[in-house]
Amino acid sequence: MTHLPTDWPDDVDGDMFRRMGESGFDFSEAVEIEFIVDFDSWPPPESFLRALHSLYPRIQLHNPDEDGDGYVIFLVHGLLTYELAMSVQSTVSELAAPFGGVCDSWGAMQPPSRTGSWTPSADGKWLGASFTYEGFPLALRVRPAADSDRNRARFPQLVRITHQLASVSDNGLPETGYNRSLAGFDQDALDLFEQRDEGLIVLIETFAGKRTYYGFALASAPAERRLQELKQRYPEHDISVQASADPEWQFLSRYKEDFPW
């Protein structure tokens, strides 16, 4: 699920919830809280991950980026008050403390509302749809056939290529002409791992001025090297890559829960 595009204040005495309510955030709908657990060393111990999973099954690991920061994310439904969110944060911090970890931040999200049905691409390989998320359009393309037992077994690494769009409308989507000009880049991003049989892109998300290509790759796939190759071909584009272990393809499973296809 994509984060809210708005910057909220720190969650001091429930101020985050108050400000979100004032801005029109509908707390009568389902709310999901995303918590972040930071560790002094990486990776976090398996014993901690098992204990956390027993409490909150929806977990993602974000391996250290170029700055050396790695963290664990977990999501919880139905925490509609500041006190409940802080209680979860305290519980998990106590659980993580013996391993040098702390649950030190969180933020609220809301499931999106659908504004259209899935439409197949001309070649039948992709489905596309538009959604509304907190009043902003969210455009998705997904590749259902890529989710196979064979691919899940071969590609345990989640890869995210993020493109900061240079020309966007007020609603965060790319300007029409600019979007058309990205056709070549789009295809090369799709081929980045697949042409070497190192992985494949399974989902593309366009929201709040960014387009993100989500894929799965071999554990040995050199994500940073492939990004540099893409940057050399398109030096005018602001792009970055993140890679993290996701052998169960939890990211895609979670996305499919929010946007069934």
mmCIF file of C-alpha atoms in Angstrom:
data_model
loop_
_atom_site.group_PDB
_atom_site.id
_atom_site.type_symbol
_atom_site.label_atom_id
_atom_site.label_comp_id
_atom_site.label_asym_id
_atom_site.label_seq_id
_atom_site.Cartn_x
_atom_site.Cartn_y
_atom_site.Cartn_z
ATOM 1 C CA MET A 1 0.000 0.000 0.000
ATOM 2 C CA THR A 2 1.213 3.460 -0.795
ATOM 3 C CA HIS A 3 1.841 6.021 1.910
ATOM 4 C CA LEU A 4 -0.282 9.108 2.299
ATOM 5 C CA PRO A 5 1.121 11.977 0.252
ATOM 6 C CA THR A 6 0.779 14.428 3.112
ATOM 7 C CA ASP A 7 3.397 15.086 5.791
ATOM 8 C CA TRP A 8 1.796 14.626 9.198
ATOM 9 C CA PRO A 9 3.130 15.946 12.509
ATOM 10 C CA ASP A 10 4.887 13.683 14.958
ATOM 11 C CA ASP A 11 2.513 11.464 16.915
ATOM 12 C CA VAL A 12 2.684 13.460 20.141
ATOM 13 C CA ASP A 13 -0.412 13.103 22.332
ATOM 14 C CA GLY A 14 -2.433 11.997 19.316
ATOM 15 C CA ASP A 15 -1.736 15.131 17.268
ATOM 16 C CA MET A 16 -1.225 13.032 14.138
ATOM 17 C CA PHE A 17 -4.724 11.594 14.403
ATOM 18 C CA ARG A 18 -6.246 14.984 15.175
ATOM 19 C CA ARG A 19 -4.648 16.636 12.149
ATOM 20 C CA MET A 20 -5.587 13.743 9.896
ATOM 21 C CA GLY A 21 -9.197 14.032 10.991
ATOM 22 C CA GLU A 22 -9.208 17.767 10.347
ATOM 23 C CA SER A 23 -7.926 17.180 6.821
ATOM 24 C CA GLY A 24 -10.745 14.779 5.994
ATOM 25 C CA PHE A 25 -9.200 11.410 6.828
ATOM 26 C CA ASP A 26 -12.213 9.119 7.335
ATOM 27 C CA PHE A 27 -11.705 7.184 10.548
ATOM 28 C CA SER A 28 -15.024 5.398 10.075
ATOM 29 C CA GLU A 29 -13.236 3.398 7.367
ATOM 30 C CA ALA A 30 -10.606 0.738 7.977
ATOM 31 C CA VAL A 31 -7.311 2.210 9.115
ATOM 32 C CA GLU A 32 -3.962 0.475 8.937
ATOM 33 C CA ILE A 33 -0.927 1.488 10.987
ATOM 34 C CA GLU A 34 2.576 0.888 9.661
ATOM 35 C CA PHE A 35 5.232 0.506 12.368
ATOM 36 C CA ILE A 36 9.006 0.625 11.834
ATOM 37 C CA VAL A 37 11.536 -1.284 13.958
ATOM 38 C CA ASP A 38 15.185 -0.186 13.721
ATOM 39 C CA PHE A 39 18.160 -2.337 14.768
ATOM 40 C CA ASP A 40 21.749 -1.546 15.719
ATOM 41 C CA SER A 41 22.944 -4.429 13.542
ATOM 42 C CA TRP A 42 21.550 -6.273 10.553
ATOM 43 C CA PRO A 43 19.919 -8.655 9.944
ATOM 44 C CA PRO A 44 17.568 -8.876 12.941
ATOM 45 C CA PRO A 45 17.632 -12.210 14.784
ATOM 46 C CA GLU A 46 15.312 -14.916 13.507
ATOM 47 C CA SER A 47 13.984 -15.410 17.036
ATOM 48 C CA PHE A 48 12.737 -11.808 17.072
ATOM 49 C CA LEU A 49 11.155 -12.130 13.632
ATOM 50 C CA ARG A 50 9.358 -15.311 14.659
ATOM 51 C CA ALA A 51 8.066 -13.675 17.843
ATOM 52 C CA LEU A 52 6.915 -10.583 15.944
ATOM 53 C CA HIS A 53 5.275 -12.699 13.253
ATOM 54 C CA SER A 54 3.289 -14.574 15.892
ATOM 55 C CA LEU A 55 1.798 -11.240 16.990
ATOM 56 C CA TYR A 56 1.591 -9.366 13.679
ATOM 57 C CA PRO A 57 1.979 -11.595 10.596
ATOM 58 C CA ARG A 58 2.291 -8.820 8.017
ATOM 59 C CA ILE A 59 6.039 -8.141 8.101
ATOM 60 C CA GLN A 60 8.488 -6.761 5.570
ATOM 61 C CA LEU A 61 12.282 -6.590 5.870
ATOM 62 C CA HIS A 62 14.084 -3.662 4.265
ATOM 63 C CA ASN A 63 17.740 -4.523 3.857
ATOM 64 C CA PRO A 64 20.297 -1.750 4.418
ATOM 65 C CA ASP A 65 20.309 0.907 1.715
ATOM 66 C CA GLU A 66 23.329 2.882 0.517
ATOM 67 C CA ASP A 67 23.305 4.736 3.853
ATOM 68 C CA GLY A 68 23.457 1.454 5.762
ATOM 69 C CA ASP A 69 19.949 1.740 7.207
ATOM 70 C CA GLY A 70 17.941 -1.470 7.524
ATOM 71 C CA TYR A 71 14.608 -1.867 9.280
ATOM 72 C CA VAL A 72 11.555 -4.052 9.775
ATOM 73 C CA ILE A 73 8.038 -2.919 8.921
ATOM 74 C CA PHE A 74 4.883 -4.519 10.266
ATOM 75 C CA LEU A 75 1.262 -3.539 9.751
ATOM 76 C CA VAL A 76 -1.726 -3.672 12.064
ATOM 77 C CA HIS A 77 -5.396 -3.094 11.241
ATOM 78 C CA GLY A 78 -7.966 -1.367 13.403
ATOM 79 C CA LEU A 79 -5.889 0.868 15.705
ATOM 80 C CA LEU A 80 -8.193 3.866 15.749
ATOM 81 C CA THR A 81 -6.727 5.741 18.697
ATOM 82 C CA TYR A 82 -3.362 7.164 19.615
ATOM 83 C CA GLU A 83 -3.330 5.118 22.826
ATOM 84 C CA LEU A 84 -3.741 1.803 20.978
ATOM 85 C CA ALA A 85 -0.981 2.658 18.506
ATOM 86 C CA MET A 86 1.382 3.634 21.312
ATOM 87 C CA SER A 87 0.574 0.404 23.162
ATOM 88 C CA VAL A 88 1.668 -1.655 20.149
ATOM 89 C CA GLN A 89 4.801 0.464 19.776
ATOM 90 C CA SER A 90 5.705 -0.097 23.430
ATOM 91 C CA THR A 91 5.061 -3.851 23.266
ATOM 92 C CA VAL A 92 7.237 -4.351 20.193
ATOM 93 C CA SER A 93 10.002 -2.114 21.555
ATOM 94 C CA GLU A 94 10.181 -4.339 24.633
ATOM 95 C CA LEU A 95 10.301 -7.384 22.367
ATOM 96 C CA ALA A 96 13.095 -5.886 20.229
ATOM 97 C CA ALA A 97 15.192 -4.341 23.025
ATOM 98 C CA PRO A 98 17.200 -7.502 23.906
ATOM 99 C CA PHE A 99 18.311 -7.635 20.256
ATOM 100 C CA GLY A 100 19.310 -3.974 19.982
ATOM 101 C CA GLY A 101 16.067 -2.931 18.322
ATOM 102 C CA VAL A 102 13.438 -0.282 18.942
ATOM 103 C CA CYS A 103 10.031 0.433 17.459
ATOM 104 C CA ASP A 104 10.420 4.178 17.148
ATOM 105 C CA SER A 105 7.985 5.391 14.487
ATOM 106 C CA TRP A 106 4.647 4.690 12.900
ATOM 107 C CA GLY A 107 2.107 6.201 10.543
ATOM 108 C CA ALA A 108 -1.523 5.673 9.594
ATOM 109 C CA MET A 109 -2.808 4.612 6.199
ATOM 110 C CA GLN A 110 -6.259 3.966 4.799
ATOM 111 C CA PRO A 111 -7.279 1.355 2.235
ATOM 112 C CA PRO A 112 -7.994 2.977 -1.127
ATOM 113 C CA SER A 113 -11.306 3.108 -2.938
ATOM 114 C CA ARG A 114 -11.631 1.720 -6.432
ATOM 115 C CA THR A 115 -12.687 4.040 -9.234
ATOM 116 C CA GLY A 116 -12.474 1.636 -12.159
ATOM 117 C CA SER A 117 -12.212 -2.001 -13.203
ATOM 118 C CA TRP A 118 -9.150 -3.879 -14.348
ATOM 119 C CA THR A 119 -8.552 -3.645 -18.094
ATOM 120 C CA PRO A 120 -6.212 -5.998 -19.991
ATOM 121 C CA SER A 121 -3.369 -4.617 -22.098
ATOM 122 C CA ALA A 122 -3.289 -5.187 -25.853
ATOM 123 C CA ASP A 123 -0.948 -8.159 -25.480
ATOM 124 C CA GLY A 124 -2.984 -9.598 -22.607
ATOM 125 C CA LYS A 125 0.013 -9.772 -20.257
ATOM 126 C CA TRP A 126 -0.925 -6.855 -17.996
ATOM 127 C CA LEU A 127 -4.000 -5.547 -16.218
ATOM 128 C CA GLY A 128 -4.435 -1.830 -15.556
ATOM 129 C CA ALA A 129 -6.773 0.077 -13.241
ATOM 130 C CA SER A 130 -7.216 3.446 -11.543
ATOM 131 C CA PHE A 131 -7.974 3.940 -7.864
ATOM 132 C CA THR A 132 -8.515 6.884 -5.544
ATOM 133 C CA TYR A 133 -6.318 7.011 -2.454
ATOM 134 C CA GLU A 134 -6.949 9.851 -0.009
ATOM 135 C CA GLY A 135 -8.358 11.944 -2.835
ATOM 136 C CA PHE A 136 -5.412 11.349 -5.180
ATOM 137 C CA PRO A 137 -5.371 9.101 -8.260
ATOM 138 C CA LEU A 138 -3.357 5.906 -8.085
ATOM 139 C CA ALA A 139 -2.630 4.109 -11.373
ATOM 140 C CA LEU A 140 -1.631 0.449 -11.302
ATOM 141 C CA ARG A 141 -0.443 -2.126 -13.795
ATOM 142 C CA VAL A 142 -0.095 -5.730 -12.675
ATOM 143 C CA ARG A 143 1.143 -8.888 -14.397
ATOM 144 C CA PRO A 144 -0.950 -11.761 -12.996
ATOM 145 C CA ALA A 145 0.729 -14.619 -14.891
ATOM 146 C CA ALA A 146 4.104 -13.698 -13.375
ATOM 147 C CA ASP A 147 2.906 -14.952 -9.993
ATOM 148 C CA SER A 148 3.699 -18.623 -10.517
ATOM 149 C CA ASP A 149 5.159 -21.328 -8.303
ATOM 150 C CA ARG A 150 8.219 -21.467 -10.562
ATOM 151 C CA ASN A 151 8.892 -17.736 -10.327
ATOM 152 C CA ARG A 152 8.322 -17.677 -6.576
ATOM 153 C CA ALA A 153 10.866 -20.453 -6.151
ATOM 154 C CA ARG A 154 13.456 -18.804 -8.423
ATOM 155 C CA PHE A 155 13.171 -15.165 -7.414
ATOM 156 C CA PRO A 156 13.295 -14.535 -3.625
ATOM 157 C CA GLN A 157 14.504 -10.921 -3.802
ATOM 158 C CA LEU A 158 12.045 -8.005 -3.958
ATOM 159 C CA VAL A 159 13.360 -5.180 -6.152
ATOM 160 C CA ARG A 160 11.879 -1.673 -6.355
ATOM 161 C CA ILE A 161 12.925 0.794 -9.041
ATOM 162 C CA THR A 162 11.582 4.257 -8.219
ATOM 163 C CA HIS A 163 11.372 6.962 -10.885
ATOM 164 C CA GLN A 164 10.815 10.525 -9.634
ATOM 165 C CA LEU A 165 8.658 11.969 -12.409
ATOM 166 C CA ALA A 166 9.848 15.308 -13.762
ATOM 167 C CA SER A 167 6.560 16.694 -15.093
ATOM 168 C CA VAL A 168 3.391 16.018 -13.106
ATOM 169 C CA SER A 169 -0.089 17.477 -12.807
ATOM 170 C CA ASP A 170 -1.522 18.811 -9.559
ATOM 171 C CA ASN A 171 -2.985 15.367 -8.884
ATOM 172 C CA GLY A 172 0.461 13.750 -8.906
ATOM 173 C CA LEU A 173 0.120 11.892 -12.206
ATOM 174 C CA PRO A 174 2.517 12.590 -15.090
ATOM 175 C CA GLU A 175 1.592 15.141 -17.732
ATOM 176 C CA THR A 176 0.207 13.407 -20.831
ATOM 177 C CA GLY A 177 2.959 14.405 -23.244
ATOM 178 C CA TYR A 178 5.697 13.659 -20.748
ATOM 179 C CA ASN A 179 4.142 10.286 -19.982
ATOM 180 C CA ARG A 180 4.200 9.365 -23.677
ATOM 181 C CA SER A 181 7.874 10.307 -23.846
ATOM 182 C CA LEU A 182 8.652 7.690 -21.175
ATOM 183 C CA ALA A 183 7.693 4.707 -23.355
ATOM 184 C CA GLY A 184 11.306 3.759 -24.100
ATOM 185 C CA PHE A 185 12.409 4.135 -20.495
ATOM 186 C CA ASP A 186 9.381 2.148 -19.339
ATOM 187 C CA GLN A 187 10.260 -0.786 -21.578
ATOM 188 C CA ASP A 188 13.917 -0.753 -20.560
ATOM 189 C CA ALA A 189 12.913 -0.731 -16.884
ATOM 190 C CA LEU A 190 10.698 -3.750 -17.537
ATOM 191 C CA ASP A 191 13.527 -5.547 -19.328
ATOM 192 C CA LEU A 192 16.238 -4.647 -16.823
ATOM 193 C CA PHE A 193 16.297 -8.040 -15.095
ATOM 194 C CA GLU A 194 14.155 -10.131 -17.415
ATOM 195 C CA GLN A 195 16.389 -9.872 -20.483
ATOM 196 C CA ARG A 196 19.144 -11.612 -18.480
ATOM 197 C CA ASP A 197 16.734 -14.083 -16.898
ATOM 198 C CA GLU A 198 17.584 -12.563 -13.502
ATOM 199 C CA GLY A 199 14.021 -11.635 -12.548
ATOM 200 C CA LEU A 200 10.918 -9.840 -13.738
ATOM 201 C CA ILE A 201 8.729 -6.826 -12.990
ATOM 202 C CA VAL A 202 5.296 -7.785 -11.663
ATOM 203 C CA LEU A 203 3.629 -4.501 -10.677
ATOM 204 C CA ILE A 204 3.922 -0.819 -11.630
ATOM 205 C CA GLU A 205 2.532 1.919 -9.380
ATOM 206 C CA THR A 206 2.143 5.569 -10.365
ATOM 207 C CA PHE A 207 1.227 7.876 -7.492
ATOM 208 C CA ALA A 208 2.149 11.257 -5.996
ATOM 209 C CA GLY A 209 4.774 12.164 -8.575
ATOM 210 C CA LYS A 210 6.532 8.798 -8.633
ATOM 211 C CA ARG A 211 6.417 5.648 -10.701
ATOM 212 C CA THR A 212 7.653 2.517 -8.975
ATOM 213 C CA TYR A 213 8.448 -0.757 -10.709
ATOM 214 C CA TYR A 214 8.158 -3.709 -8.328
ATOM 215 C CA GLY A 215 9.727 -7.005 -9.284
ATOM 216 C CA PHE A 216 11.316 -10.175 -7.992
ATOM 217 C CA ALA A 217 14.824 -11.330 -8.844
ATOM 218 C CA LEU A 218 17.454 -13.952 -8.161
ATOM 219 C CA ALA A 219 19.066 -13.622 -4.751
ATOM 220 C CA SER A 220 22.336 -13.001 -6.594
ATOM 221 C CA ALA A 221 20.937 -10.398 -8.996
ATOM 222 C CA PRO A 222 23.095 -7.223 -8.821
ATOM 223 C CA ALA A 223 20.351 -4.630 -8.367
ATOM 224 C CA GLU A 224 22.684 -1.651 -7.958
ATOM 225 C CA ARG A 225 24.720 -2.580 -11.031
ATOM 226 C CA ARG A 226 21.582 -2.917 -13.142
ATOM 227 C CA LEU A 227 20.398 0.469 -11.902
ATOM 228 C CA GLN A 228 23.680 2.060 -12.956
ATOM 229 C CA GLU A 229 23.242 0.564 -16.411
ATOM 230 C CA LEU A 230 19.781 2.106 -16.620
ATOM 231 C CA LYS A 231 21.119 5.448 -15.391
ATOM 232 C CA GLN A 232 23.798 5.424 -18.072
ATOM 233 C CA ARG A 233 21.136 5.056 -20.741
ATOM 234 C CA TYR A 234 18.857 7.665 -19.135
ATOM 235 C CA PRO A 235 21.024 10.176 -17.237
ATOM 236 C CA GLU A 236 18.208 12.723 -17.358
ATOM 237 C CA HIS A 237 15.965 10.622 -15.114
ATOM 238 C CA ASP A 238 15.983 10.581 -11.301
ATOM 239 C CA ILE A 239 15.847 6.874 -10.461
ATOM 240 C CA SER A 240 16.797 4.722 -7.483
ATOM 241 C CA VAL A 241 16.592 1.061 -6.515
ATOM 242 C CA GLN A 242 15.961 -0.881 -3.324
ATOM 243 C CA ALA A 243 16.306 -4.618 -2.836
ATOM 244 C CA SER A 244 15.201 -6.767 0.085
ATOM 245 C CA ALA A 245 14.568 -10.432 0.802
ATOM 246 C CA ASP A 246 10.962 -11.504 0.278
ATOM 247 C CA PRO A 247 11.054 -15.255 -0.447
ATOM 248 C CA GLU A 248 7.337 -15.657 0.243
ATOM 249 C CA TRP A 249 6.405 -12.762 -2.079
ATOM 250 C CA GLN A 250 4.578 -11.147 0.828
ATOM 251 C CA PHE A 251 4.665 -7.755 -0.860
ATOM 252 C CA LEU A 252 2.629 -8.948 -3.837
ATOM 253 C CA SER A 253 0.256 -10.971 -1.663
ATOM 254 C CA ARG A 254 -0.431 -7.913 0.472
ATOM 255 C CA TYR A 255 -0.966 -5.727 -2.575
ATOM 256 C CA LYS A 256 -3.423 -8.252 -3.976
ATOM 257 C CA GLU A 257 -5.400 -8.098 -0.729
ATOM 258 C CA ASP A 258 -5.818 -4.346 -1.190
ATOM 259 C CA PHE A 259 -6.388 -4.468 -4.961
ATOM 260 C CA PRO A 260 -7.816 -7.888 -5.903
ATOM 261 C CA TRP A 261 -7.200 -8.900 -9.510
#
